[in-house]
XYZ file of C-alpha atoms in Angstrom:
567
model
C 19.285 -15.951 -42.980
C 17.650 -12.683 -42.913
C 16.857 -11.228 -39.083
C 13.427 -9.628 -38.889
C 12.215 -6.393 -39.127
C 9.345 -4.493 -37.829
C 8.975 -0.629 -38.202
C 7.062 1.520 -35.397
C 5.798 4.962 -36.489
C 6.712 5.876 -33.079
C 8.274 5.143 -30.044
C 5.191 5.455 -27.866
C 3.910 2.375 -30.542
C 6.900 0.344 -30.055
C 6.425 0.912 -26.455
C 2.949 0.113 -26.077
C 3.517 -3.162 -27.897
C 5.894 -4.573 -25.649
C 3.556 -3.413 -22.849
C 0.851 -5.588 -24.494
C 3.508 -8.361 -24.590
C 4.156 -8.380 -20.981
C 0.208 -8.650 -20.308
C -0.457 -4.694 -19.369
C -3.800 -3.662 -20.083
C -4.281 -0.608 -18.267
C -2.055 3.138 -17.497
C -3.080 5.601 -15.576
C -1.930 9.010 -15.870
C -1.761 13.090 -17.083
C -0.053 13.222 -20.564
C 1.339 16.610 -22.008
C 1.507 17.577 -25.510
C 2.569 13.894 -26.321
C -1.125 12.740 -26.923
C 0.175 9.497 -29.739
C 0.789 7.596 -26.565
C -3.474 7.669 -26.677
C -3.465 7.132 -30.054
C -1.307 4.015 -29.525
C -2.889 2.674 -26.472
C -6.353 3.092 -28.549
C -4.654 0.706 -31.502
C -3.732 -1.941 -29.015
C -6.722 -1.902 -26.951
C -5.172 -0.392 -23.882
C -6.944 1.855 -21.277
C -5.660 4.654 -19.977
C -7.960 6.166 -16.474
C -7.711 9.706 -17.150
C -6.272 12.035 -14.807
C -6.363 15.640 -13.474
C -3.312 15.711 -10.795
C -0.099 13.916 -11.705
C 0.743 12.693 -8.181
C -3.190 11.159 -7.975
C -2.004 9.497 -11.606
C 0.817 8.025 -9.574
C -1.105 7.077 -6.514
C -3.458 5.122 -8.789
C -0.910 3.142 -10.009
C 1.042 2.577 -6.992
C -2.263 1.396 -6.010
C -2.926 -1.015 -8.801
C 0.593 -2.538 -8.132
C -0.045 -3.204 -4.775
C -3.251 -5.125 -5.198
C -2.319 -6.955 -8.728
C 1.661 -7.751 -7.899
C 2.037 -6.999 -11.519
C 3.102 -4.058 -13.495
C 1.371 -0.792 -13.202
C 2.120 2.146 -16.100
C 1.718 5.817 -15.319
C 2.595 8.286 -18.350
C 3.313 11.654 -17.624
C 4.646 14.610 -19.393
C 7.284 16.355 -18.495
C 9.063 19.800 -16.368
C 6.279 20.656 -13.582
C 4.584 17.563 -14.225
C 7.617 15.615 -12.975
C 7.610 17.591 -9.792
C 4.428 17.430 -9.588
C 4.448 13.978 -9.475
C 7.504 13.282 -7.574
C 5.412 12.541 -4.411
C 3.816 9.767 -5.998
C 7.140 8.660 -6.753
C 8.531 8.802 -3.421
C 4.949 6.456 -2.062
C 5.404 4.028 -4.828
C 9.066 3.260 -3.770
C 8.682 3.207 0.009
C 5.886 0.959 -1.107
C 8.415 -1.213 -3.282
C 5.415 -1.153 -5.917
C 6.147 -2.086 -9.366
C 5.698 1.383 -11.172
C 6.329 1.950 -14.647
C 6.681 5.848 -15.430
C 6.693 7.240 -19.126
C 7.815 10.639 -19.587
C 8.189 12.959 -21.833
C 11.485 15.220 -22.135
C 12.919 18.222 -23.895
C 14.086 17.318 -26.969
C 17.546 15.851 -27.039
C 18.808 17.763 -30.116
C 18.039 21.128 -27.583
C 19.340 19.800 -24.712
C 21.365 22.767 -22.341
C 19.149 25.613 -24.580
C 16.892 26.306 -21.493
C 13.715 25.339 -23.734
C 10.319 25.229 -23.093
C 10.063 22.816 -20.100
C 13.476 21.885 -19.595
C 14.779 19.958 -16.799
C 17.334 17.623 -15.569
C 14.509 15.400 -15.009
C 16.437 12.356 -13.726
C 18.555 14.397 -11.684
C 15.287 15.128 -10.018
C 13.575 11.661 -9.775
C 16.906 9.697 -9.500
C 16.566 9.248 -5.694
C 12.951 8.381 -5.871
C 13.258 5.203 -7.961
C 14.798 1.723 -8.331
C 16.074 3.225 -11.815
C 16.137 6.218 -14.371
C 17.439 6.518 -17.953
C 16.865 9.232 -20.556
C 16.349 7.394 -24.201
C 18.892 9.493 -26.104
C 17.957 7.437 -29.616
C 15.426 5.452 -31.456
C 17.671 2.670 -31.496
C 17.168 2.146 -27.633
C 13.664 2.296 -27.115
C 13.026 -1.030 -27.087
C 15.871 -2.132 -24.895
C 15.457 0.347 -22.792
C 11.772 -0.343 -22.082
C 12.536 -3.650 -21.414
C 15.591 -3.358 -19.076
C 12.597 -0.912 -17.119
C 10.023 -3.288 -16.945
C 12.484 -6.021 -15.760
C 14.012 -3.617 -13.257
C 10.604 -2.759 -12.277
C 9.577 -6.382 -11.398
C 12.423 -6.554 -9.506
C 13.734 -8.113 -7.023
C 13.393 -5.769 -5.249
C 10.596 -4.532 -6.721
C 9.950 -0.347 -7.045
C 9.108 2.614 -9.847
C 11.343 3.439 -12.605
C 11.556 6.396 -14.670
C 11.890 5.960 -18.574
C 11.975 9.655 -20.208
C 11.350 9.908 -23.862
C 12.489 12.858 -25.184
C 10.568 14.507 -27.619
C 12.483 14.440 -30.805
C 12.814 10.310 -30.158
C 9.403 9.856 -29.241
C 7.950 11.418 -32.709
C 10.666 9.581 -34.465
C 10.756 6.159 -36.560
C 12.279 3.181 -34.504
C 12.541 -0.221 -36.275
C 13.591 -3.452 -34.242
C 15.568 -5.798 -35.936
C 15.398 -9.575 -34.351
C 13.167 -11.039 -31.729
C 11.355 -9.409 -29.393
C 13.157 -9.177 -25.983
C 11.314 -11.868 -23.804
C 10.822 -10.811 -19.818
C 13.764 -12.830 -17.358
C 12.744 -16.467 -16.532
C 12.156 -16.386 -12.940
C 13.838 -20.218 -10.978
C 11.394 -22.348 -9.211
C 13.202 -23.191 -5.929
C 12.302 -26.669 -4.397
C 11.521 -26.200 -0.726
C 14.862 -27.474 0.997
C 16.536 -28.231 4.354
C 18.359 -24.740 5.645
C 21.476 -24.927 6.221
C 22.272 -24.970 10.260
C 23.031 -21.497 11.342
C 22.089 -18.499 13.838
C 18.517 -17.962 12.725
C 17.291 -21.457 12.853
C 19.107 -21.707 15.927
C 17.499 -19.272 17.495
C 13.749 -20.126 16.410
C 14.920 -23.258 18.365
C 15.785 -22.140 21.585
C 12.779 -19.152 21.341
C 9.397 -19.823 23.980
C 7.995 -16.727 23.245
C 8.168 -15.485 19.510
C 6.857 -12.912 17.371
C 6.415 -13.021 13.652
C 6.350 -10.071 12.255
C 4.890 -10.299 8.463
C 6.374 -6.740 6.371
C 4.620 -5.615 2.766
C 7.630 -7.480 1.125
C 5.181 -10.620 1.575
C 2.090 -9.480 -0.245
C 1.595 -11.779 -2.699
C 4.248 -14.145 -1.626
C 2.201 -16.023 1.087
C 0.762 -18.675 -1.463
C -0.691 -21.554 0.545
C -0.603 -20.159 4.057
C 3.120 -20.555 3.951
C 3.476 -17.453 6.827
C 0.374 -19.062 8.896
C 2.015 -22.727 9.012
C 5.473 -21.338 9.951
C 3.926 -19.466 12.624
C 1.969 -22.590 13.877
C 5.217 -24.927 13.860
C 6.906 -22.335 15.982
C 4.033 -21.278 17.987
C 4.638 -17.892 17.509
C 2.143 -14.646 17.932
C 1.588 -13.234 14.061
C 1.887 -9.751 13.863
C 2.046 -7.530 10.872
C 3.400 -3.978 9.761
C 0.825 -1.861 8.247
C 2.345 -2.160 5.603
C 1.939 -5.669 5.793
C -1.551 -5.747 6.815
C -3.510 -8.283 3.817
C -0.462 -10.818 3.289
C -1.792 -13.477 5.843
C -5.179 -14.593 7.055
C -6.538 -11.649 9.878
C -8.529 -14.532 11.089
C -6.141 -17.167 11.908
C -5.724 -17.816 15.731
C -2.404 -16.979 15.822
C -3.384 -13.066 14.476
C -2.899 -9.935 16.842
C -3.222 -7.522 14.136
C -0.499 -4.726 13.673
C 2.744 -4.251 15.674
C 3.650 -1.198 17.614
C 1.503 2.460 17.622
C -1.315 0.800 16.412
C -1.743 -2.619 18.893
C -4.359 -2.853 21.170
C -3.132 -3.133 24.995
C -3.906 -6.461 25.054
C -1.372 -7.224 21.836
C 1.079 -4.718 23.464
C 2.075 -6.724 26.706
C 2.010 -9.752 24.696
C 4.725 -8.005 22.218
C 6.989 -6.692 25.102
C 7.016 -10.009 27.182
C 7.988 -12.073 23.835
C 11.841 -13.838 23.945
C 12.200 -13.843 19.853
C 11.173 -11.485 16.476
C 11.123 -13.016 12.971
C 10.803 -10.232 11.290
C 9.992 -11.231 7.313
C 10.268 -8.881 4.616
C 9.586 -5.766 6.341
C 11.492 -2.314 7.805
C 11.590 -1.979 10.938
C 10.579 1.687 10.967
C 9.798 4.149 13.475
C 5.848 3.394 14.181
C 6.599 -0.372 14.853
C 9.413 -0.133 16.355
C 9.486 3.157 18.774
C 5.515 3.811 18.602
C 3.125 2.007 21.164
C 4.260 -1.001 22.122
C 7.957 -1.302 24.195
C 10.393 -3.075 21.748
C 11.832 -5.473 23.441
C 15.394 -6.593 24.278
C 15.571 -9.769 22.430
C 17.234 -11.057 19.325
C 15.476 -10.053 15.991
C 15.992 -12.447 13.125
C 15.591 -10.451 9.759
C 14.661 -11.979 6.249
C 14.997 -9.493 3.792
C 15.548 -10.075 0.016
C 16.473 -6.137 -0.240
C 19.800 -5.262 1.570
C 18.386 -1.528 2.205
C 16.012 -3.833 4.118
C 17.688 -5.181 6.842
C 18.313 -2.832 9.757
C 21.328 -2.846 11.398
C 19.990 -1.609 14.564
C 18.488 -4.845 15.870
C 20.865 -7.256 17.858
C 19.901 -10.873 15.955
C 20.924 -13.015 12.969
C 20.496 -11.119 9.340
C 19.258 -13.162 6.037
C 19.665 -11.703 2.768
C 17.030 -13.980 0.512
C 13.812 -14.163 -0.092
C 11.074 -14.601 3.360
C 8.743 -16.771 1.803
C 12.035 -19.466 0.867
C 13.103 -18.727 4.213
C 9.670 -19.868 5.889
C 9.223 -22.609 3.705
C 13.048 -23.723 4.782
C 12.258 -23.555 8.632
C 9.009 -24.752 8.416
C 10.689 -28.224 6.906
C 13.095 -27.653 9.495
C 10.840 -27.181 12.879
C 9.068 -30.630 11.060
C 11.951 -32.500 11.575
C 12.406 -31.586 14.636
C 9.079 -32.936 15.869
C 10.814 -36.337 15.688
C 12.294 -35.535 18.912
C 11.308 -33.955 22.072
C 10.321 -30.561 22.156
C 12.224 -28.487 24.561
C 10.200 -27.019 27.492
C 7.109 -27.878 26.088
C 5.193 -26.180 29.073
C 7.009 -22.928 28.032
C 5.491 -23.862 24.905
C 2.013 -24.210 26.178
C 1.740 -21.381 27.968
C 3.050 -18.737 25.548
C -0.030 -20.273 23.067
C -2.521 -19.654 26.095
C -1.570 -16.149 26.291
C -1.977 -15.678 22.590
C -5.527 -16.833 23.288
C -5.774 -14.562 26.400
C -4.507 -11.540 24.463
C -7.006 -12.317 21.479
C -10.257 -12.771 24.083
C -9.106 -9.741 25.495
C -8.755 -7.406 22.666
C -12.249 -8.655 21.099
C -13.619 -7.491 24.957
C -12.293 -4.243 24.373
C -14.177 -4.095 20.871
C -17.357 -4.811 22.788
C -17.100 -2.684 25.313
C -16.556 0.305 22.369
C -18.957 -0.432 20.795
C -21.351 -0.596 24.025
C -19.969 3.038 24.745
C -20.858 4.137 21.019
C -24.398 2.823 21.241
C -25.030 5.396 24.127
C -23.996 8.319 22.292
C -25.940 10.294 19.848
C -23.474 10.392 17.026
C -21.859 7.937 14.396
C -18.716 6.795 15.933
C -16.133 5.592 13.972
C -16.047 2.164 15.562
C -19.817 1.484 14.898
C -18.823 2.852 11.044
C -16.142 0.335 10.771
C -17.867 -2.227 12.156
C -20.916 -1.511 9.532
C -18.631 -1.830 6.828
C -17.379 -5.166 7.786
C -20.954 -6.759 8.531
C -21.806 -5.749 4.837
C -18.764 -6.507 2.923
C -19.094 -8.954 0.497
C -16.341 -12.221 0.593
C -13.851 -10.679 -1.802
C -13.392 -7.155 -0.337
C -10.162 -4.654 0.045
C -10.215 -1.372 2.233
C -8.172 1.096 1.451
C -6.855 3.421 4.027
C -5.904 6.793 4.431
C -3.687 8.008 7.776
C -4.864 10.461 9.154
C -6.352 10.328 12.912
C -9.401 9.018 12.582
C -9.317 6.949 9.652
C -6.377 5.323 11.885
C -9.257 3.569 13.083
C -8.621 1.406 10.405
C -5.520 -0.195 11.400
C -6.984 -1.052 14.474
C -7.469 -5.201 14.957
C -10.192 -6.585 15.730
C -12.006 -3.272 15.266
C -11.421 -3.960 11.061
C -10.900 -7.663 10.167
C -10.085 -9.743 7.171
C -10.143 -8.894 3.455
C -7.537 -7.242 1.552
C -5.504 -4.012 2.974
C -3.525 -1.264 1.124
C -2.315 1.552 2.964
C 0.758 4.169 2.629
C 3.977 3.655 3.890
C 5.494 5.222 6.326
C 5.631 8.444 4.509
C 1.621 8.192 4.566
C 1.461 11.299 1.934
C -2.136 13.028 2.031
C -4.753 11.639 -0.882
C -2.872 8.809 -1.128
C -5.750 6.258 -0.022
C -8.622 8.315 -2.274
C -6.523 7.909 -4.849
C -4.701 4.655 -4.868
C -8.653 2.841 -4.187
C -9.244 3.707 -8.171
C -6.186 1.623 -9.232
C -6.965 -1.191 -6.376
C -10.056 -1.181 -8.448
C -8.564 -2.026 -11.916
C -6.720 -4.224 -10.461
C -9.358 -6.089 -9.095
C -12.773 -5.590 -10.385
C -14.735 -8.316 -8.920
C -13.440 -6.758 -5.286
C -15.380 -4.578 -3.142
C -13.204 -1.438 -2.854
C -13.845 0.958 -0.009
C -11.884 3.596 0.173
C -11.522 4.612 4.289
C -10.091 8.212 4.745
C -10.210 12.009 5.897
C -11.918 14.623 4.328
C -8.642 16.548 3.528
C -7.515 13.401 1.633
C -10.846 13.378 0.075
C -10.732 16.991 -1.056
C -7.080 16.233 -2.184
C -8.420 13.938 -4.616
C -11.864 14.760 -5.427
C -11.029 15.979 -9.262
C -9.774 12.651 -10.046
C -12.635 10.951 -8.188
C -15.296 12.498 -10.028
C -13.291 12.265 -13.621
C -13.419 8.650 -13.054
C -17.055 7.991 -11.877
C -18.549 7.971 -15.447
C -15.839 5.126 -16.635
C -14.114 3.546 -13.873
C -16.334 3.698 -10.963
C -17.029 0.933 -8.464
C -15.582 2.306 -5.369
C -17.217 3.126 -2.213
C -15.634 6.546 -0.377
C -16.043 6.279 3.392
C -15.273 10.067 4.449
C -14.566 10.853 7.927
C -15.360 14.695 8.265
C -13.603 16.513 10.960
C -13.473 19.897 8.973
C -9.200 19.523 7.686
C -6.626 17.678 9.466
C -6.791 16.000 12.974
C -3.645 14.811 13.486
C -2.430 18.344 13.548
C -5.353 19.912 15.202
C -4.550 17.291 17.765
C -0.705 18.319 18.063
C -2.365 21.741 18.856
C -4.209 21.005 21.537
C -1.320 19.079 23.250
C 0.750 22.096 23.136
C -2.061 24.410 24.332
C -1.963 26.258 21.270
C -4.916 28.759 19.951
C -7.586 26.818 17.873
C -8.509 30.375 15.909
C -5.464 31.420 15.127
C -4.158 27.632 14.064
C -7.303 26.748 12.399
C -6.290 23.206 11.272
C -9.751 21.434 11.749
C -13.074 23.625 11.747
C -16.614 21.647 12.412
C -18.757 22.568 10.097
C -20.902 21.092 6.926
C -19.001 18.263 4.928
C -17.212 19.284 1.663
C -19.107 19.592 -1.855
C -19.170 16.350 -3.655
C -19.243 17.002 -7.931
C -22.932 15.872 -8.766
C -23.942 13.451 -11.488
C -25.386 10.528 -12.421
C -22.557 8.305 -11.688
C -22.152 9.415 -7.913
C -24.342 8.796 -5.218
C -23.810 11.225 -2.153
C -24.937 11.380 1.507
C -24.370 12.357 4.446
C -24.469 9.857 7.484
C -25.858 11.479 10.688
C -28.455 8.604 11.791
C -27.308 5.815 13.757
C -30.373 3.291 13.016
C -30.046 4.417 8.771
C -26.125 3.317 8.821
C -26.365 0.161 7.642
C -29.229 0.302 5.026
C -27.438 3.505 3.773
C -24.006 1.473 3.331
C -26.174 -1.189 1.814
C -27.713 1.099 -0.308
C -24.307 2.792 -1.367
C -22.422 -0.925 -2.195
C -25.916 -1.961 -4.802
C -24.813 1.361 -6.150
C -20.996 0.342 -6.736
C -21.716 -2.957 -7.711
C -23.238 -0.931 -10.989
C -20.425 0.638 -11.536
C -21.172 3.948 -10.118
C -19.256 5.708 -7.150
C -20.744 6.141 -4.079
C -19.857 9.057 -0.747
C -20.386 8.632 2.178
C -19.688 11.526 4.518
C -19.721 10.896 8.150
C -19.195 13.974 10.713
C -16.699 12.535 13.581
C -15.887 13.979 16.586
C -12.485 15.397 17.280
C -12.247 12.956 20.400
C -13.080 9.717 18.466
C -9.909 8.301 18.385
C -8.221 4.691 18.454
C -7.530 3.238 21.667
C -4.486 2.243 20.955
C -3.356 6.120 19.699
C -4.805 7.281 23.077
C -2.919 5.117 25.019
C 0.397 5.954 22.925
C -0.340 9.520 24.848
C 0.347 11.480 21.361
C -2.964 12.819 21.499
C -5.023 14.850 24.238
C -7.003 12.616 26.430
């Protein structure tokens, strides 16, 4: 029996058709001299968003990752365009996104002769991604693409790096036999757990947390998170990270854990008896920043073992969260048949959910009251705008900087979708990450929430979009560079001129055309028609600006209160 054969011209073809196999329909990215990738994207049908800043190109995707759960591409080409992007790298695995990097490389026949562009490229990017392989011969493109994309997917899930030199790139590569078919994932029946220390301890806990990490975006199918958090009677907190992976208006929500929880949420976190922490890191902002950690056992469900911290006193699960709170849900259901424990422990814990929630949406009120009485925008009258006008399918995008924290402030932003940075929160990442969120879903609302330094970090890439991938609305928070620092500043009493690191003035230059609509918000009783106004404008496929002057002191409650700004 004779095996099949098929000839590519090129690798970038033979590469582009198992992309098309595994149901990719879009890359993002900054090519160098390598420009058949385009010419084999165009023969398949493939997009590729154009870009003008390699770690943007990255952001993008990391972006469209994060919203989709599927595969995102980025092509690159290769010496500073590999540092260049290695930012973007670094996001996209904190983020655990699915990242798919094709690069070029010196040619392997020249390898050592110092030519043009040469560098030990995965020596470079090796720490930044799940995975990173040089393909030193036609024969292994395919195989090599494939063992990416599967490492990609995960689990865990994160970037890898695929460098194609440039002799191997131009030359022939024919596959003999089948194409290579992606790994078939197991459905797992929901099942008892077996009896242990974490399901003994959600037993005996009154007073727990859940604590919902970015691992669970697109793993909370059915409300499975919301139902286990019901059967225990638990508070339902999230990372930023993990902000979008269960319903923000669920009784049971109190928004984000640590630096950014509302006073209310905070004594409610630091009086609790249990934390189920699922599919998250327990880094520094939740659990050092704002809200006292406290002293209790911490069950952990994390699928990656880099994942599970062992700082925490409290029983350790390596699997996957959503199996895990499917497996105690079942669990807790059983145990219904007999008497619950304490039950008034039980009932009270619930009322001071309730309490907490009542009391947070006060504070929102009151805020807002305060706002109305002064002349200028404030952010929480911006935010609160945005919601009121959002359509039912909306994301927000956020930046990190110190107002846009604003953001991850619940109930002052509610529901929809969420995609922030990680905990490395690079600059641009937001303004840049909204255009993939976009791809990824174009029916969404996309409003892009952030700083004008992000804004100016990305604003090449904004308006080289516009004409052919617009749709998203910039929300741009203008306090003249970066107010996290200038904040810093004034706490240590240093001089403003001299450490110029925000400077009031006139918003920065948007690039005209036809395809961008720009203003500048200054009157209160416009805001709304002008947001209005700006979303008809996306929903046409053009991008919209928004710049709104803030003032240095409009900051989130819950950031004041951490006392690492000025009061």
């Amino acid at each position: 029996m004779t095996r099949a054969r098929k000839r590519y011209a090129d690798a970038w073809s033979a590469i582009v058709d198992l992309l098309v196999a595994h149901e990719v329909d879009t890359c993002f990215g900054l090519p160098g001299d390598d420009l058949e990738l385009l010419r084999a994207l165009d023969a398949h049908g493939l997009d590729l968003v154009p870009c003008r800043d390699q770690r943007n190109a990255m952001y993008m995707a990391t972006g469209y990752a994060l919203q989709s759960g599927r595969l995102a591409v980025c092509a690159l080409g290769k010496g500073p365009a590999v540092t260049h992007a290695a930012t973007g790298l670094l996001e996209a695995r904190e983020s655990g996104a699915p990242v798919l990097v094709l690069a070029a490389g010196a040619p392997e026949r020249r390898r050592g002769s110092g030519g043009f562009q040469e560098l030990d490229q995965i020596a470079v990017v090796a720490p930044l991604v799940r995975w990173a392989h040089r393909v030193g011969h036609p024969d292994r493109v395919v195989p090599a693409t494939v063992t990416a994309m599967t490492r990609a997917a995960g689990p865990p899930s994160g970037p890898v790096w695929l460098e194609v030199p440039d002799d191997v790139r131009t030359a022939e590569v024919v596959v003999t036999g089948p194409r290579p078919t992606p790994p078939e994932p197991l459905a797992f029946a929901t099942a008892p757990v077996t009896p242990g220390p974490a399901l003994a301890a959600l037993r005996a806990s009154r007073r727990p947390v859940v604590l919902v990490g970015g691992g669970m975006r697109h793993r909370n199918d059915g409300g499975a998170v919301e139902g286990f958090a019901e059967r225990l009677g638990a508070a339902l907190f999230t990372t930023a990270s993990g902000r979008g992976a269960v319903d923000e208006h669920h009784p049971l929500f109190c928004g984000v854990a640590g630096f950014y929880a509302a006073a209310p949420f905070r004594e409610l976190w630091s009086s609790c008896d249990l934390v189920v922490s699922l599919a998250g890191r327990l880094e520094e902002t939740v659990a050092e920043g704002g809200s006292p950690w406290p002293h209790v056992p911490v069950v952990q469900v994390n699928l990656d073992p880099g994942g599970l911290s062992a700082e925490f006193a409290g029983p350790r699960v390596l699997g996957d969260a959503r199996h895990a709170v499917l497996g105690w849900s079942r669990a807790l259901d059983e145990d219904r048949g007999a008497a619950l424990a304490d039950p008034d422990a039980r009932d009270a814990w619930s009322k001071r959910i309730a309490e907490a929630r009542a009391a947070a949406s006060h504070e929102v009120e009151a805020e807002l009251a305060r706002a109305a009485a002064l002349p200028e925008i404030r952010v929480a009258e911006l935010l609160a705008a945005l919601d009121a006008t959002a359509g039912e399918h909306h994301v927000l995008v956020q930046e990190n900087g110190l107002q846009d924290m604003w953001s991850y402030g619940f109930p002052f932003h509610v529901g929809g979708g969420s995609v922030v940075p990680s905990e490395q929160t690079p600059l641009g990442f937001g303004a840049a990450a909204a255009i993939g969120v976009k791809r990824a879903a174009p029916g969404h609302e996309v409003t892009a929430f952030i700083g004008d330094g992000a804004f100016l970090a990305a604003r090449a890439d904004i308006a080289v979009t516009a004409a052919s991938h617009g749709g998203v609305l910039y929300v741009v928070l203008c306090n003249g560079g970066y107010g996290w620092l200038d904040a810093q500043r004034a706490r240590l009493g240093l001089d403003a001129e001299r450490h110029a690191f925000a400077r009031r003035g006139a918003p920065p230059p948007v690039v005209d055309g036809p395809d961008l609509h720009h203003r500048v918000l200054r009157d209160k009783a416009a805001l709304t028609e002008e947001i209005l106004a700006a979303r008809r404008f996306c929903s046409q496929g053009g991008t919209a600006v928004l710049m709104v002057p803030v003032a240095p002191d409009d900051v989130l409650p819950a950031v004041r209160d951490a006392e690492v700004v000025p009061q």
